[in-house]
């Protein structure tokens, strides 16, 4: 016997589709802002009791050597991992050279201590950076 009525099945499918669209939007940057990559700041690595994590962020796209202002990240905490997705300000440069962009210090807060959860870069999951050399792994820290 089917556990969903026709209406319930359609509602469940619609909710699943909406969740997928929302998660894809988060991975690609809020409101179409340029994606940014991040790594743990070696000067202050996280510990299991950390509720704030210091990172270094760099713009993915070519921007004539400017990373620009780092936006507040999207932080999604789940039991085994934390997915953190950064974006940067839109510089509206038009044409730009690609000599690389500097790392900019930033941090993000957690709702509870890091514990044994891995830290993942959301841009490497489904974002614009997923197929670049920056994303040989999306794991930025693990216990």
PDB file of C-alpha atoms in Angstrom, residues 5 8-9 20 23-24 29 43 50 53-55 66 77 80 82 85 95 101 107 112 120 122 124 126 128 139 142:
ATOM      1  CA  UNK A   5      -1.966  10.021  -1.191  1.00  0.00           C
ATOM      2  CA  UNK A   8       0.675  14.317  -0.337  1.00  0.00           C
ATOM      3  CA  UNK A   9       3.041  12.860  -2.963  1.00  0.00           C
ATOM      4  CA  UNK A  20      17.103  21.544  -4.169  1.00  0.00           C
ATOM      5  CA  UNK A  23      20.507  24.695  -1.848  1.00  0.00           C
ATOM      6  CA  UNK A  24      21.811  25.196  -5.373  1.00  0.00           C
ATOM      7  CA  UNK A  29      26.477  32.522  -4.054  1.00  0.00           C
ATOM      8  CA  UNK A  43      47.888  31.294  12.315  1.00  0.00           C
ATOM      9  CA  UNK A  50      35.813  26.545  18.626  1.00  0.00           C
ATOM     10  CA  UNK A  53      36.701  29.952  12.703  1.00  0.00           C
ATOM     11  CA  UNK A  54      39.319  32.230  11.125  1.00  0.00           C
ATOM     12  CA  UNK A  55      39.846  31.792   7.392  1.00  0.00           C
ATOM     13  CA  UNK A  66      41.732  42.532  -6.246  1.00  0.00           C
ATOM     14  CA  UNK A  77      25.483  23.201  10.062  1.00  0.00           C
ATOM     15  CA  UNK A  80      28.626  15.543  10.638  1.00  0.00           C
ATOM     16  CA  UNK A  82      29.515  22.342   8.243  1.00  0.00           C
ATOM     17  CA  UNK A  85      30.017  29.280   1.216  1.00  0.00           C
ATOM     18  CA  UNK A  95      37.531  43.076 -18.507  1.00  0.00           C
ATOM     19  CA  UNK A 101      43.907  37.657  -6.079  1.00  0.00           C
ATOM     20  CA  UNK A 107      35.793  34.534  10.056  1.00  0.00           C
ATOM     21  CA  UNK A 112      27.620  25.317  18.728  1.00  0.00           C
ATOM     22  CA  UNK A 120      33.555  22.052   3.786  1.00  0.00           C
ATOM     23  CA  UNK A 122      30.378  25.141  -0.411  1.00  0.00           C
ATOM     24  CA  UNK A 124      33.495  23.231  -4.247  1.00  0.00           C
ATOM     25  CA  UNK A 126      28.076  22.640  -6.648  1.00  0.00           C
ATOM     26  CA  UNK A 128      31.336  27.813  -9.808  1.00  0.00           C
ATOM     27  CA  UNK A 139      37.211  19.522   2.899  1.00  0.00           C
ATOM     28  CA  UNK A 142      38.647  17.645   9.607  1.00  0.00           C
TER      29      UNK A 142
END
